[in-house]
PDB file of C-alpha atoms in Angstrom:
ATOM      1  CA  MET A 488       0.002   0.002  -0.005  1.00  0.00           C
ATOM      2  CA  THR A 489       1.494   3.300  -1.083  1.00  0.00           C
ATOM      3  CA  ALA A 490       0.202   6.535   0.386  1.00  0.00           C
ATOM      4  CA  THR A 491      -0.902   9.241  -2.003  1.00  0.00           C
ATOM      5  CA  PRO A 492      -2.328  12.650  -1.126  1.00  0.00           C
ATOM      6  CA  ASN A 493      -5.783  11.587  -2.387  1.00  0.00           C
ATOM      7  CA  GLU A 494      -6.616   9.034   0.325  1.00  0.00           C
ATOM      8  CA  PRO A 495      -9.406  10.285   2.548  1.00  0.00           C
ATOM      9  CA  THR A 496      -8.837  10.801   6.268  1.00  0.00           C
ATOM     10  CA  HIS A 497     -12.017  10.063   8.206  1.00  0.00           C
ATOM     11  CA  THR A 498     -13.347  11.630  11.401  1.00  0.00           C
ATOM     12  CA  PRO A 499     -16.536  10.525  13.216  1.00  0.00           C
ATOM     13  CA  ASP A 500     -18.502  13.159  11.280  1.00  0.00           C
ATOM     14  CA  SER A 501     -17.587  11.388   8.028  1.00  0.00           C
ATOM     15  CA  PHE A 502     -20.224   8.794   8.947  1.00  0.00           C
ATOM     16  CA  GLY A 503     -23.129  11.109   9.742  1.00  0.00           C
ATOM     17  CA  PRO A 504     -24.933  11.687  13.010  1.00  0.00           C
ATOM     18  CA  ALA A 505     -25.203   8.912  15.571  1.00  0.00           C
ATOM     19  CA  ALA A 506     -28.353   6.786  15.564  1.00  0.00           C
ATOM     20  CA  SER A 507     -31.077   7.767  18.027  1.00  0.00           C
ATOM     21  CA  ALA A 508     -29.817   8.169  21.571  1.00  0.00           C
ATOM     22  CA  PRO A 509     -29.094   4.763  23.084  1.00  0.00           C
ATOM     23  CA  GLU A 510     -30.854   3.812  26.290  1.00  0.00           C
ATOM     24  CA  SER A 511     -28.902   4.800  29.416  1.00  0.00           C
ATOM     25  CA  HIS A 512     -29.145   2.814  32.642  1.00  0.00           C
ATOM     26  CA  PRO A 513     -28.203   4.423  35.961  1.00  0.00           C
ATOM     27  CA  GLY A 514     -25.672   2.420  37.948  1.00  0.00           C
ATOM     28  CA  THR A 515     -26.482   1.006  41.346  1.00  0.00           C
ATOM     29  CA  ALA A 516     -24.971   2.204  44.621  1.00  0.00           C
ATOM     30  CA  ALA A 517     -22.848  -0.942  44.724  1.00  0.00           C
ATOM     31  CA  SER A 518     -21.444  -0.209  41.270  1.00  0.00           C
ATOM     32  CA  PRO A 519     -18.653   2.288  40.526  1.00  0.00           C
ATOM     33  CA  VAL A 520     -20.351   2.922  37.177  1.00  0.00           C
ATOM     34  CA  THR A 521     -22.728   5.896  37.245  1.00  0.00           C
ATOM     35  CA  ALA A 522     -24.280   5.300  33.828  1.00  0.00           C
ATOM     36  CA  MET A 523     -24.201   2.577  31.233  1.00  0.00           C
ATOM     37  CA  THR A 524     -25.027   3.001  27.563  1.00  0.00           C
ATOM     38  CA  VAL A 525     -26.452  -0.086  25.856  1.00  0.00           C
ATOM     39  CA  ILE A 526     -26.105  -0.287  22.098  1.00  0.00           C
ATOM     40  CA  PRO A 527     -27.862  -3.196  20.351  1.00  0.00           C
ATOM     41  CA  VAL A 528     -25.309  -3.219  17.515  1.00  0.00           C
ATOM     42  CA  THR A 529     -26.738  -6.120  15.539  1.00  0.00           C
ATOM     43  CA  ASP A 530     -30.193  -4.494  15.603  1.00  0.00           C
ATOM     44  CA  LEU A 531     -28.810  -1.174  14.317  1.00  0.00           C
ATOM     45  CA  VAL A 532     -26.514  -2.385  11.522  1.00  0.00           C
ATOM     46  CA  PRO A 533     -27.505  -0.690   8.251  1.00  0.00           C
ATOM     47  CA  ASP A 534     -29.196  -2.724   5.505  1.00  0.00           C
ATOM     48  CA  PRO A 535     -26.711  -3.951   2.895  1.00  0.00           C
ATOM     49  CA  LYS A 536     -26.309  -2.123  -0.419  1.00  0.00           C
ATOM     50  CA  PRO A 537     -25.855  -4.839  -3.068  1.00  0.00           C
ATOM     51  CA  GLY A 538     -24.605  -3.605  -6.430  1.00  0.00           C
ATOM     52  CA  LYS A 539     -22.748  -0.667  -4.879  1.00  0.00           C
ATOM     53  CA  PRO A 540     -18.931  -0.520  -4.672  1.00  0.00           C
ATOM     54  CA  ARG A 541     -18.934   0.524  -0.978  1.00  0.00           C
ATOM     55  CA  PRO A 542     -20.663  -1.040   2.025  1.00  0.00           C
ATOM     56  CA  ALA A 543     -23.591   0.438   3.907  1.00  0.00           C
ATOM     57  CA  VAL A 544     -22.415   2.522   6.869  1.00  0.00           C
ATOM     58  CA  LYS A 545     -24.052   4.001   9.960  1.00  0.00           C
ATOM     59  CA  ARG A 546     -22.648   5.753  13.003  1.00  0.00           C
ATOM     60  CA  LEU A 547     -24.321   4.043  15.969  1.00  0.00           C
ATOM     61  CA  PHE A 548     -22.934   5.935  18.915  1.00  0.00           C
ATOM     62  CA  SER A 549     -21.052   9.091  19.773  1.00  0.00           C
ATOM     63  CA  GLY A 550     -19.895   9.226  23.374  1.00  0.00           C
ATOM     64  CA  ASP A 551     -17.011  10.049  25.654  1.00  0.00           C
ATOM     65  CA  ARG A 552     -13.755   9.228  23.901  1.00  0.00           C
ATOM     66  CA  ALA A 553     -15.305   6.842  21.329  1.00  0.00           C
ATOM     67  CA  ASN A 554     -17.608   6.574  18.332  1.00  0.00           C
ATOM     68  CA  LEU A 555     -19.035   3.272  17.065  1.00  0.00           C
ATOM     69  CA  ILE A 556     -19.595   2.896  13.307  1.00  0.00           C
ATOM     70  CA  ALA A 557     -21.099  -0.211  11.707  1.00  0.00           C
ATOM     71  CA  PHE A 558     -20.495  -1.339   8.122  1.00  0.00           C
ATOM     72  CA  ASN A 559     -22.472  -4.024   6.279  1.00  0.00           C
ATOM     73  CA  PHE A 560     -20.482  -5.408   3.332  1.00  0.00           C
ATOM     74  CA  CYS A 561     -21.745  -7.463   0.411  1.00  0.00           C
ATOM     75  CA  ARG A 562     -19.384  -9.809  -1.389  1.00  0.00           C
ATOM     76  CA  GLY A 563     -16.905  -7.791  -3.521  1.00  0.00           C
ATOM     77  CA  GLN A 564     -17.397  -4.452  -1.764  1.00  0.00           C
ATOM     78  CA  CYS A 565     -14.448  -2.573  -0.262  1.00  0.00           C
ATOM     79  CA  LEU A 566     -13.266   0.473   1.594  1.00  0.00           C
ATOM     80  CA  PRO A 567     -10.187   1.422  -0.433  1.00  0.00           C
ATOM     81  CA  ASP A 568      -7.044   2.920   1.100  1.00  0.00           C
ATOM     82  CA  HIS A 569      -7.914   5.559   3.681  1.00  0.00           C
ATOM     83  CA  LYS A 570      -6.876   6.873   7.110  1.00  0.00           C
ATOM     84  CA  ALA A 571      -8.628   7.657  10.378  1.00  0.00           C
ATOM     85  CA  ALA A 572      -7.834  10.852  12.270  1.00  0.00           C
ATOM     86  CA  HIS A 573      -7.934   8.905  15.554  1.00  0.00           C
ATOM     87  CA  PRO A 574      -6.708   5.510  16.766  1.00  0.00           C
ATOM     88  CA  ILE A 575      -9.194   2.775  15.851  1.00  0.00           C
ATOM     89  CA  THR A 576     -10.169  -0.808  16.533  1.00  0.00           C
ATOM     90  CA  VAL A 577     -11.970  -2.866  13.943  1.00  0.00           C
ATOM     91  CA  GLN A 578     -13.766  -6.122  14.606  1.00  0.00           C
ATOM     92  CA  CYS A 579     -15.740  -8.474  12.456  1.00  0.00           C
ATOM     93  CA  LEU A 580     -19.143  -9.334  13.927  1.00  0.00           C
ATOM     94  CA  GLY A 581     -20.246 -11.637  11.126  1.00  0.00           C
ATOM     95  CA  GLY A 582     -19.185 -13.047   7.787  1.00  0.00           C
ATOM     96  CA  SER A 583     -15.702 -12.684   6.343  1.00  0.00           C
ATOM     97  CA  LEU A 584     -13.532  -9.643   5.619  1.00  0.00           C
ATOM     98  CA  THR A 585      -9.883  -8.912   4.904  1.00  0.00           C
ATOM     99  CA  PHE A 586      -8.111  -6.007   6.582  1.00  0.00           C
ATOM    100  CA  SER A 587      -4.869  -4.561   5.237  1.00  0.00           C
ATOM    101  CA  CYS A 588      -2.374  -2.131   6.743  1.00  0.00           C
ATOM    102  CA  GLY A 589       1.001  -1.632   5.091  1.00  0.00           C
ATOM    103  CA  ASP A 590       2.291  -4.947   3.794  1.00  0.00           C
ATOM    104  CA  THR A 591       0.115  -6.972   6.203  1.00  0.00           C
ATOM    105  CA  THR A 592      -3.282  -8.436   5.293  1.00  0.00           C
ATOM    106  CA  ILE A 593      -5.298 -10.481   7.783  1.00  0.00           C
ATOM    107  CA  ASP A 594      -8.525 -12.439   7.588  1.00  0.00           C
ATOM    108  CA  LEU A 595     -10.944 -10.541   9.789  1.00  0.00           C
ATOM    109  CA  ALA A 596     -13.280 -13.329  10.917  1.00  0.00           C
ATOM    110  CA  PRO A 597     -15.854 -12.999  13.720  1.00  0.00           C
ATOM    111  CA  GLY A 598     -14.031 -12.577  17.010  1.00  0.00           C
ATOM    112  CA  THR A 599     -10.933 -10.968  15.488  1.00  0.00           C
ATOM    113  CA  VAL A 600     -10.037  -7.415  16.552  1.00  0.00           C
ATOM    114  CA  ALA A 601      -7.298  -5.198  15.083  1.00  0.00           C
ATOM    115  CA  HIS A 602      -6.006  -1.892  16.468  1.00  0.00           C
ATOM    116  CA  LEU A 603      -4.315   0.904  14.503  1.00  0.00           C
ATOM    117  CA  PRO A 604      -2.773   4.194  15.569  1.00  0.00           C
ATOM    118  CA  ALA A 605      -4.165   7.415  14.087  1.00  0.00           C
ATOM    119  CA  TYR A 606      -3.399   8.183  10.435  1.00  0.00           C
ATOM    120  CA  SER A 607      -2.428   4.595   9.539  1.00  0.00           C
ATOM    121  CA  LEU A 608      -3.202   3.853   5.911  1.00  0.00           C
ATOM    122  CA  HIS A 609      -5.530   0.830   5.719  1.00  0.00           C
ATOM    123  CA  ARG A 610      -8.276  -0.808   3.684  1.00  0.00           C
ATOM    124  CA  VAL A 611     -11.081  -3.364   4.131  1.00  0.00           C
ATOM    125  CA  ASP A 612     -12.232  -5.840   1.487  1.00  0.00           C
ATOM    126  CA  CYS A 613     -15.060  -8.347   1.384  1.00  0.00           C
ATOM    127  CA  PRO A 614     -13.648 -11.263  -0.594  1.00  0.00           C
ATOM    128  CA  ASP A 615     -15.525 -13.157  -3.291  1.00  0.00           C
ATOM    129  CA  SER A 616     -15.475 -16.208  -0.981  1.00  0.00           C
ATOM    130  CA  ALA A 617     -17.467 -14.334   1.716  1.00  0.00           C
ATOM    131  CA  PRO A 618     -21.195 -14.816   2.271  1.00  0.00           C
ATOM    132  CA  GLU A 619     -23.353 -12.729  -0.086  1.00  0.00           C
ATOM    133  CA  SER A 620     -24.314 -10.438   2.826  1.00  0.00           C
ATOM    134  CA  GLY A 621     -23.977 -10.212   6.607  1.00  0.00           C
ATOM    135  CA  ASN A 622     -20.296  -9.303   6.564  1.00  0.00           C
ATOM    136  CA  ILE A 623     -20.397  -6.872   9.474  1.00  0.00           C
ATOM    137  CA  LEU A 624     -17.527  -4.646  10.587  1.00  0.00           C
ATOM    138  CA  LEU A 625     -17.661  -2.639  13.811  1.00  0.00           C
ATOM    139  CA  LEU A 626     -15.274   0.311  13.884  1.00  0.00           C
ATOM    140  CA  THR A 627     -14.481   2.000  17.194  1.00  0.00           C
ATOM    141  CA  MET A 628     -12.932   5.410  16.637  1.00  0.00           C
ATOM    142  CA  LEU A 629     -11.063   6.291  19.812  1.00  0.00           C
ATOM    143  CA  THR A 630     -11.427  10.067  19.698  1.00  0.00           C
ATOM    144  CA  GLY A 631     -10.270  10.935  23.211  1.00  0.00           C
ATOM    145  CA  GLU A 632     -12.904  13.682  23.202  1.00  0.00           C
ATOM    146  CA  GLU A 633     -15.319  14.069  26.094  1.00  0.00           C
ATOM    147  CA  GLN A 634     -18.956  14.744  25.251  1.00  0.00           C
ATOM    148  CA  GLN A 635     -20.462  17.853  26.801  1.00  0.00           C
TER     149      GLN A 635
END
């Protein structure tokens, strides 16, 4: 992968506003947690976009220090070389994807998580051997920003 000045650099706003406010649950007195946000990721994943070159995408959550963005890939779709303005983790929640950074490409199967520092050039592909749909990627953009 060779960097060129034309690769996009994404921020949370690249993916639109977050889905409707997730349900918050107050913590109990016995818990050090004062609030918990529950995000039913698999219920909120966007519908696939067959016949398009890019996957369906939806920002699910915007909170303290992190944003969650879900992608739904169909076989043959990709996110070509790009960068994120913040450190990220990516994890496959279903199906089969390949994730590339530099000279390294890994199979991103369910249960696999990868972490990258900010501004690392990377790409995601949904191989022809993947299921026709249901190839779900969850991106966590670690913004470090506190919500007001």
